[in-house]
PDB file of C-alpha atoms in Angstrom:
ATOM      1  CA  GLY A   1      -2.211  -1.321 -23.464  1.00 86.00           C
ATOM      2  CA  GLU A   2      -2.436   1.932 -21.588  1.00 90.00           C
ATOM      3  CA  ASN A   3       0.615   4.198 -21.392  1.00 94.00           C
ATOM      4  CA  VAL A   4       0.802   7.204 -19.068  1.00 97.00           C
ATOM      5  CA  GLU A   5       3.459   9.877 -19.429  1.00 97.00           C
ATOM      6  CA  GLN A   6       4.111  12.419 -16.690  1.00 97.00           C
ATOM      7  CA  HIS A   7       6.054  15.700 -16.678  1.00 97.00           C
ATOM      8  CA  PRO A   8       8.124  17.148 -15.169  1.00 97.00           C
ATOM      9  CA  SER A   9      10.082  14.488 -13.312  1.00 96.00           C
ATOM     10  CA  THR A  10      11.288  17.063 -10.778  1.00 97.00           C
ATOM     11  CA  LEU A  11       9.697  20.362  -9.777  1.00 98.00           C
ATOM     12  CA  SER A  12      11.034  22.900  -7.304  1.00 98.00           C
ATOM     13  CA  VAL A  13       8.902  25.861  -6.150  1.00 98.00           C
ATOM     14  CA  GLN A  14       8.980  28.502  -3.459  1.00 98.00           C
ATOM     15  CA  GLU A  15       6.513  28.222  -0.620  1.00 98.00           C
ATOM     16  CA  GLY A  16       3.299  29.970  -1.604  1.00 98.00           C
ATOM     17  CA  ASP A  17       3.808  29.469  -5.346  1.00 98.00           C
ATOM     18  CA  SER A  18       1.684  27.180  -7.501  1.00 98.00           C
ATOM     19  CA  ALA A  19       2.797  23.818  -8.893  1.00 98.00           C
ATOM     20  CA  VAL A  20       1.462  22.111 -12.003  1.00 98.00           C
ATOM     21  CA  ILE A  21       2.078  18.510 -13.048  1.00 98.00           C
ATOM     22  CA  LYS A  22       0.916  17.244 -16.430  1.00 98.00           C
ATOM     23  CA  CYS A  23       0.066  13.779 -17.706  1.00 98.00           C
ATOM     24  CA  THR A  24      -1.032  12.237 -20.963  1.00 98.00           C
ATOM     25  CA  TYR A  25      -2.622   8.839 -21.530  1.00 97.00           C
ATOM     26  CA  SER A  26      -2.982   6.674 -24.617  1.00 97.00           C
ATOM     27  CA  ASP A  27      -6.093   4.508 -24.165  1.00 95.00           C
ATOM     28  CA  SER A  28      -9.268   6.417 -25.001  1.00 93.00           C
ATOM     29  CA  ALA A  29     -11.271   3.804 -23.025  1.00 91.00           C
ATOM     30  CA  SER A  30      -9.695   4.958 -19.735  1.00 92.00           C
ATOM     31  CA  ASN A  31     -12.274   6.797 -17.652  1.00 91.00           C
ATOM     32  CA  TYR A  32     -10.792   7.225 -14.183  1.00 92.00           C
ATOM     33  CA  PHE A  33      -7.758   9.399 -13.451  1.00 95.00           C
ATOM     34  CA  PRO A  34      -6.442   9.408  -9.876  1.00 95.00           C
ATOM     35  CA  TRP A  35      -3.499  11.272  -8.359  1.00 98.00           C
ATOM     36  CA  TYR A  36      -1.466   9.738  -5.564  1.00 98.00           C
ATOM     37  CA  LYS A  37       0.987  11.371  -3.179  1.00 98.00           C
ATOM     38  CA  GLN A  38       3.875   9.387  -1.756  1.00 97.00           C
ATOM     39  CA  GLU A  39       5.955  10.736   1.105  1.00 96.00           C
ATOM     40  CA  LEU A  40       9.439   9.375   1.667  1.00 93.00           C
ATOM     41  CA  GLY A  41       9.330   5.765   2.847  1.00 93.00           C
ATOM     42  CA  LYS A  42       5.535   5.646   2.849  1.00 96.00           C
ATOM     43  CA  ARG A  43       2.859   4.063   0.694  1.00 97.00           C
ATOM     44  CA  PRO A  44       1.092   6.027  -2.078  1.00 97.00           C
ATOM     45  CA  GLN A  45      -2.191   7.607  -0.997  1.00 96.00           C
ATOM     46  CA  LEU A  46      -4.973   9.053  -3.121  1.00 96.00           C
ATOM     47  CA  ILE A  47      -5.258  12.842  -2.949  1.00 97.00           C
ATOM     48  CA  ILE A  48      -7.753  13.594  -5.707  1.00 96.00           C
ATOM     49  CA  ASP A  49      -9.307  11.906  -8.721  1.00 94.00           C
ATOM     50  CA  ILE A  50     -11.434  12.762 -11.713  1.00 93.00           C
ATOM     51  CA  ARG A  51     -13.738  10.736 -13.914  1.00 90.00           C
ATOM     52  CA  SER A  52     -14.168  11.144 -17.631  1.00 86.00           C
ATOM     53  CA  ASN A  53     -17.586  12.799 -17.366  1.00 85.00           C
ATOM     54  CA  VAL A  54     -16.079  15.750 -15.467  1.00 84.00           C
ATOM     55  CA  GLY A  55     -13.686  18.429 -16.756  1.00 91.00           C
ATOM     56  CA  GLU A  56     -12.415  19.849 -13.471  1.00 95.00           C
ATOM     57  CA  LYS A  57     -12.491  19.018  -9.769  1.00 95.00           C
ATOM     58  CA  LYS A  58     -11.224  21.015  -6.786  1.00 97.00           C
ATOM     59  CA  ASP A  59     -10.485  20.112  -3.195  1.00 95.00           C
ATOM     60  CA  GLN A  60      -9.168  23.039  -1.185  1.00 96.00           C
ATOM     61  CA  ARG A  61      -5.675  23.835  -2.548  1.00 97.00           C
ATOM     62  CA  ILE A  62      -5.572  21.064  -5.134  1.00 98.00           C
ATOM     63  CA  ALA A  63      -7.421  20.779  -8.428  1.00 98.00           C
ATOM     64  CA  VAL A  64      -7.360  18.419 -11.360  1.00 98.00           C
ATOM     65  CA  THR A  65      -8.372  19.132 -14.947  1.00 97.00           C
ATOM     66  CA  LEU A  66      -9.108  16.663 -17.727  1.00 97.00           C
ATOM     67  CA  ASN A  67      -9.117  17.173 -21.483  1.00 96.00           C
ATOM     68  CA  LYS A  68     -10.513  13.946 -22.966  1.00 94.00           C
ATOM     69  CA  THR A  69     -10.056  15.054 -26.551  1.00 94.00           C
ATOM     70  CA  ALA A  70      -6.346  15.675 -26.087  1.00 95.00           C
ATOM     71  CA  LYS A  71      -5.978  12.845 -23.525  1.00 96.00           C
ATOM     72  CA  HIS A  72      -4.364  15.248 -21.067  1.00 96.00           C
ATOM     73  CA  PHE A  73      -4.932  15.703 -17.359  1.00 97.00           C
ATOM     74  CA  SER A  74      -3.166  17.944 -14.884  1.00 98.00           C
ATOM     75  CA  LEU A  75      -2.740  18.461 -11.154  1.00 98.00           C
ATOM     76  CA  HIS A  76      -2.650  22.008  -9.792  1.00 98.00           C
ATOM     77  CA  ILE A  77      -1.486  22.798  -6.273  1.00 98.00           C
ATOM     78  CA  THR A  78      -1.913  26.396  -5.120  1.00 97.00           C
ATOM     79  CA  GLU A  79      -0.294  28.151  -2.142  1.00 98.00           C
ATOM     80  CA  THR A  80       2.240  25.356  -1.791  1.00 98.00           C
ATOM     81  CA  GLN A  81       3.541  24.500   1.665  1.00 97.00           C
ATOM     82  CA  PRO A  82       6.660  22.557   2.731  1.00 96.00           C
ATOM     83  CA  GLU A  83       4.463  19.579   3.659  1.00 96.00           C
ATOM     84  CA  ASP A  84       3.446  19.333  -0.007  1.00 98.00           C
ATOM     85  CA  SER A  85       6.983  18.088  -0.733  1.00 98.00           C
ATOM     86  CA  ALA A  86       6.604  14.499  -1.936  1.00 97.00           C
ATOM     87  CA  VAL A  87       6.427  12.378  -5.071  1.00 97.00           C
ATOM     88  CA  TYR A  88       3.175  12.694  -7.015  1.00 98.00           C
ATOM     89  CA  PHE A  89       1.888  10.032  -9.406  1.00 98.00           C
ATOM     90  CA  CYS A  90      -0.828  10.339 -11.997  1.00 98.00           C
ATOM     91  CA  ALA A  91      -2.612   7.220 -13.166  1.00 97.00           C
ATOM     92  CA  ALA A  92      -5.306   6.007 -15.531  1.00 95.00           C
ATOM     93  CA  SER A  93      -7.712   3.090 -15.466  1.00 92.00           C
ATOM     94  CA  LYS A  94     -10.985   1.884 -16.895  1.00 86.00           C
ATOM     95  CA  GLY A  95     -12.673   2.150 -13.516  1.00 73.00           C
ATOM     96  CA  GLY A  96     -12.858   0.124 -10.319  1.00 71.00           C
ATOM     97  CA  GLY A  97      -9.103   0.363  -9.927  1.00 78.00           C
ATOM     98  CA  PHE A  98      -8.859  -2.272 -12.612  1.00 82.00           C
ATOM     99  CA  LYS A  99      -5.415  -2.325 -14.285  1.00 91.00           C
ATOM    100  CA  THR A 100      -4.424   1.094 -12.997  1.00 95.00           C
ATOM    101  CA  ILE A 101      -1.362   2.288 -14.931  1.00 96.00           C
ATOM    102  CA  PHE A 102       0.873   4.924 -13.359  1.00 97.00           C
ATOM    103  CA  GLY A 103       3.057   7.686 -14.677  1.00 96.00           C
ATOM    104  CA  ALA A 104       6.735   7.776 -13.697  1.00 96.00           C
ATOM    105  CA  GLY A 105       6.169  10.317 -10.920  1.00 96.00           C
ATOM    106  CA  THR A 106       7.088  13.939 -10.156  1.00 97.00           C
ATOM    107  CA  ARG A 107       9.271  14.796  -7.200  1.00 97.00           C
ATOM    108  CA  LEU A 108       8.014  18.124  -5.827  1.00 98.00           C
ATOM    109  CA  PHE A 109      10.246  20.234  -3.589  1.00 98.00           C
ATOM    110  CA  VAL A 110       8.666  23.198  -1.804  1.00 98.00           C
ATOM    111  CA  LYS A 111      11.317  25.561  -0.443  1.00 96.00           C
ATOM    112  CA  ALA A 112      10.479  27.511   2.680  1.00 91.00           C
TER     113      ALA A 112
ATOM    114  CA  ASN B   1      -9.769  -2.829   9.795  1.00 74.00           C
ATOM    115  CA  ALA B   2      -6.090  -3.466   9.138  1.00 83.00           C
ATOM    116  CA  GLY B   3      -6.511  -2.607   5.439  1.00 94.00           C
ATOM    117  CA  VAL B   4      -3.803  -4.148   3.235  1.00 97.00           C
ATOM    118  CA  THR B   5      -1.067  -6.039   5.054  1.00 97.00           C
ATOM    119  CA  GLN B   6       2.195  -7.051   3.399  1.00 98.00           C
ATOM    120  CA  THR B   7       4.932  -9.285   4.756  1.00 97.00           C
ATOM    121  CA  PRO B   8       7.867  -9.237   5.011  1.00 97.00           C
ATOM    122  CA  LYS B   9       8.797  -5.544   5.070  1.00 97.00           C
ATOM    123  CA  PHE B  10      12.434  -6.267   4.209  1.00 97.00           C
ATOM    124  CA  GLN B  11      14.096  -9.262   2.580  1.00 97.00           C
ATOM    125  CA  VAL B  12      17.555 -10.025   1.231  1.00 97.00           C
ATOM    126  CA  LEU B  13      17.928 -12.920  -1.198  1.00 97.00           C
ATOM    127  CA  LYS B  14      20.740 -14.482  -3.136  1.00 97.00           C
ATOM    128  CA  THR B  15      20.457 -14.918  -6.887  1.00 98.00           C
ATOM    129  CA  GLY B  16      18.491 -18.050  -7.685  1.00 97.00           C
ATOM    130  CA  GLN B  17      16.629 -18.259  -4.376  1.00 97.00           C
ATOM    131  CA  SER B  18      12.845 -18.327  -4.281  1.00 96.00           C
ATOM    132  CA  MET B  19      10.490 -16.526  -1.976  1.00 97.00           C
ATOM    133  CA  THR B  20       6.897 -15.409  -1.543  1.00 98.00           C
ATOM    134  CA  LEU B  21       5.680 -11.932  -0.666  1.00 98.00           C
ATOM    135  CA  GLN B  22       2.435 -12.151   1.243  1.00 98.00           C
ATOM    136  CA  CYS B  23      -0.502  -9.766   0.842  1.00 98.00           C
ATOM    137  CA  ALA B  24      -3.791  -9.850   2.703  1.00 98.00           C
ATOM    138  CA  GLN B  25      -6.711  -7.418   2.816  1.00 97.00           C
ATOM    139  CA  ASP B  26      -9.704  -7.370   5.146  1.00 95.00           C
ATOM    140  CA  MET B  27     -11.932  -4.979   3.168  1.00 92.00           C
ATOM    141  CA  ASN B  28     -13.588  -7.678   1.043  1.00 91.00           C
ATOM    142  CA  HIS B  29     -12.167  -6.045  -2.085  1.00 92.00           C
ATOM    143  CA  GLU B  30     -12.570  -8.004  -5.304  1.00 92.00           C
ATOM    144  CA  TYR B  31      -9.592  -6.476  -7.055  1.00 94.00           C
ATOM    145  CA  MET B  32      -5.982  -6.970  -5.952  1.00 96.00           C
ATOM    146  CA  SER B  33      -2.725  -6.145  -7.685  1.00 97.00           C
ATOM    147  CA  TRP B  34       1.031  -6.108  -7.272  1.00 98.00           C
ATOM    148  CA  TYR B  35       3.310  -3.246  -8.318  1.00 98.00           C
ATOM    149  CA  ARG B  36       7.033  -2.767  -8.231  1.00 98.00           C
ATOM    150  CA  GLN B  37       8.563   0.650  -7.680  1.00 97.00           C
ATOM    151  CA  ASP B  38      11.978   1.533  -9.044  1.00 94.00           C
ATOM    152  CA  PRO B  39      13.617   4.986  -9.018  1.00 84.00           C
ATOM    153  CA  GLY B  40      12.437   7.119 -11.925  1.00 81.00           C
ATOM    154  CA  MET B  41      10.046   4.451 -13.206  1.00 82.00           C
ATOM    155  CA  GLY B  42       6.966   4.937 -11.099  1.00 90.00           C
ATOM    156  CA  LEU B  43       4.776   2.026 -10.116  1.00 96.00           C
ATOM    157  CA  ARG B  44       4.679  -0.770 -12.663  1.00 97.00           C
ATOM    158  CA  LEU B  45       1.911  -3.363 -12.624  1.00 97.00           C
ATOM    159  CA  ILE B  46       3.177  -6.945 -12.259  1.00 98.00           C
ATOM    160  CA  HIS B  47       0.024  -9.084 -11.901  1.00 97.00           C
ATOM    161  CA  TYR B  48      -3.556  -8.466 -10.930  1.00 96.00           C
ATOM    162  CA  SER B  49      -6.674 -10.375  -9.940  1.00 96.00           C
ATOM    163  CA  VAL B  50     -10.346  -9.462 -10.281  1.00 93.00           C
ATOM    164  CA  GLY B  51     -11.499 -12.179  -7.899  1.00 93.00           C
ATOM    165  CA  ALA B  52     -10.725 -15.557  -6.365  1.00 94.00           C
ATOM    166  CA  GLY B  53      -9.421 -17.958  -8.980  1.00 95.00           C
ATOM    167  CA  ILE B  54      -8.789 -15.248 -11.594  1.00 95.00           C
ATOM    168  CA  THR B  55      -5.373 -13.699 -12.275  1.00 97.00           C
ATOM    169  CA  ASP B  56      -3.789 -11.937 -15.223  1.00 95.00           C
ATOM    170  CA  GLN B  57      -0.513 -10.358 -16.266  1.00 96.00           C
ATOM    171  CA  GLY B  58       0.302  -6.694 -15.980  1.00 95.00           C
ATOM    172  CA  GLU B  59       3.101  -4.643 -17.558  1.00 95.00           C
ATOM    173  CA  VAL B  60       6.091  -6.539 -16.137  1.00 96.00           C
ATOM    174  CA  PRO B  61       5.047 -10.135 -15.258  1.00 97.00           C
ATOM    175  CA  ASN B  62       8.215 -12.066 -16.168  1.00 96.00           C
ATOM    176  CA  GLY B  63       9.852 -13.824 -13.234  1.00 96.00           C
ATOM    177  CA  TYR B  64       6.782 -13.603 -10.999  1.00 98.00           C
ATOM    178  CA  ASN B  65       3.846 -15.919 -10.283  1.00 97.00           C
ATOM    179  CA  VAL B  66       0.617 -15.216  -8.430  1.00 98.00           C
ATOM    180  CA  SER B  67      -2.445 -17.102  -7.273  1.00 96.00           C
ATOM    181  CA  ARG B  68      -5.751 -16.027  -5.713  1.00 97.00           C
ATOM    182  CA  SER B  69      -7.349 -18.883  -3.817  1.00 97.00           C
ATOM    183  CA  THR B  70      -9.336 -16.586  -1.491  1.00 97.00           C
ATOM    184  CA  THR B  71     -10.704 -13.054  -1.693  1.00 95.00           C
ATOM    185  CA  GLU B  72      -8.382 -11.951   1.121  1.00 97.00           C
ATOM    186  CA  ASP B  73      -4.970 -13.211  -0.023  1.00 98.00           C
ATOM    187  CA  PHE B  74      -2.842 -12.518  -3.087  1.00 98.00           C
ATOM    188  CA  PRO B  75       0.743 -13.821  -2.705  1.00 98.00           C
ATOM    189  CA  LEU B  76       3.519 -12.936  -5.163  1.00 98.00           C
ATOM    190  CA  ARG B  77       6.127 -15.625  -5.824  1.00 98.00           C
ATOM    191  CA  LEU B  78       9.637 -15.144  -7.152  1.00 97.00           C
ATOM    192  CA  LEU B  79      10.710 -18.545  -8.461  1.00 92.00           C
ATOM    193  CA  SER B  80      14.395 -17.779  -9.092  1.00 96.00           C
ATOM    194  CA  ALA B  81      15.383 -14.322  -7.880  1.00 97.00           C
ATOM    195  CA  ALA B  82      17.582 -12.106 -10.060  1.00 97.00           C
ATOM    196  CA  PRO B  83      19.351  -8.815  -9.187  1.00 97.00           C
ATOM    197  CA  SER B  84      16.961  -7.051 -11.608  1.00 96.00           C
ATOM    198  CA  GLN B  85      14.142  -7.899  -9.177  1.00 97.00           C
ATOM    199  CA  THR B  86      15.663  -5.690  -6.485  1.00 97.00           C
ATOM    200  CA  SER B  87      12.841  -3.234  -5.857  1.00 98.00           C
ATOM    201  CA  VAL B  88      10.109  -2.081  -3.519  1.00 97.00           C
ATOM    202  CA  TYR B  89       6.939  -4.100  -3.982  1.00 98.00           C
ATOM    203  CA  PHE B  90       3.464  -2.793  -3.218  1.00 98.00           C
ATOM    204  CA  CYS B  91       0.262  -4.761  -2.998  1.00 98.00           C
ATOM    205  CA  ALA B  92      -2.972  -2.848  -3.586  1.00 97.00           C
ATOM    206  CA  SER B  93      -6.686  -3.574  -3.480  1.00 95.00           C
ATOM    207  CA  SER B  94      -9.870  -1.876  -4.582  1.00 92.00           C
ATOM    208  CA  SER B  95     -13.526  -2.568  -5.236  1.00 84.00           C
ATOM    209  CA  PRO B  96     -15.955  -1.448  -7.950  1.00 76.00           C
ATOM    210  CA  HIS B  97     -18.610  -1.362  -5.218  1.00 74.00           C
ATOM    211  CA  ALA B  98     -16.701   0.898  -2.831  1.00 65.00           C
ATOM    212  CA  LEU B  99     -17.838   4.439  -2.046  1.00 66.00           C
ATOM    213  CA  ASN B 100     -14.998   5.783  -4.180  1.00 68.00           C
ATOM    214  CA  THR B 101     -14.783   3.281  -7.002  1.00 77.00           C
ATOM    215  CA  GLY B 102     -11.283   3.014  -8.374  1.00 86.00           C
ATOM    216  CA  GLU B 103      -9.252   4.143  -5.366  1.00 91.00           C
ATOM    217  CA  LEU B 104      -6.351   1.791  -4.714  1.00 94.00           C
ATOM    218  CA  PHE B 105      -5.483   0.991  -1.109  1.00 95.00           C
ATOM    219  CA  PHE B 106      -1.812   0.132  -0.776  1.00 97.00           C
ATOM    220  CA  GLY B 107       0.104  -1.968   1.694  1.00 98.00           C
ATOM    221  CA  GLU B 108       3.198  -0.519   3.373  1.00 97.00           C
ATOM    222  CA  GLY B 109       5.531  -2.071   0.839  1.00 97.00           C
ATOM    223  CA  SER B 110       8.186  -4.786   0.879  1.00 98.00           C
ATOM    224  CA  ARG B 111      11.794  -3.866   0.118  1.00 97.00           C
ATOM    225  CA  LEU B 112      13.538  -6.738  -1.630  1.00 97.00           C
ATOM    226  CA  THR B 113      17.277  -6.878  -2.334  1.00 97.00           C
ATOM    227  CA  VAL B 114      18.714  -9.624  -4.534  1.00 97.00           C
ATOM    228  CA  LEU B 115      22.477 -10.070  -4.304  1.00 97.00           C
TER     229      LEU B 115
END
């Protein structure tokens, strides 16, 4: 089955700096790669996603890149703000949300 | 639309007791799933369903049962609770026909403690 590894487990940055979180997946049939943000005590919520026919996607201060050959995908947050502090999860699935497998999560701290 | 509704939000059980976590969605989503969240281990898939009458095992199914008699409901049953099942449980739904295919919509979570 699919296995998703995520690094680092904890990331601390200064406000205004960039943050990068990296993930790898094992199943070459996976074609949908979402990123979820979870604030303390809340449910995970989708912040950005990418499909296997696209190499990069941007939405304001966040971007995701995908390297299908290497089975790597990454989340980039620029100009970080204190409200970006949360746990971020990468995930992989074969589409439709079917059997979405998550990474272990990255706890991001943005220091003001 | 209420989205995905989970009950109860908090529950304390003794070892060996049984209970059911309820999950309902009003978005007519075909796909529903249960995850457990433990510190440092992310969200692990317990069971999932692609439609009424169809269920299958995820990454960590042992100790849990599910059924899907309707599109809306997907209860998770613990038959004989163990301390290792202390966790936060999330129900999620999605649809291959939704505007953003693949996005999971989560309930608020149920925090279960087994003593």
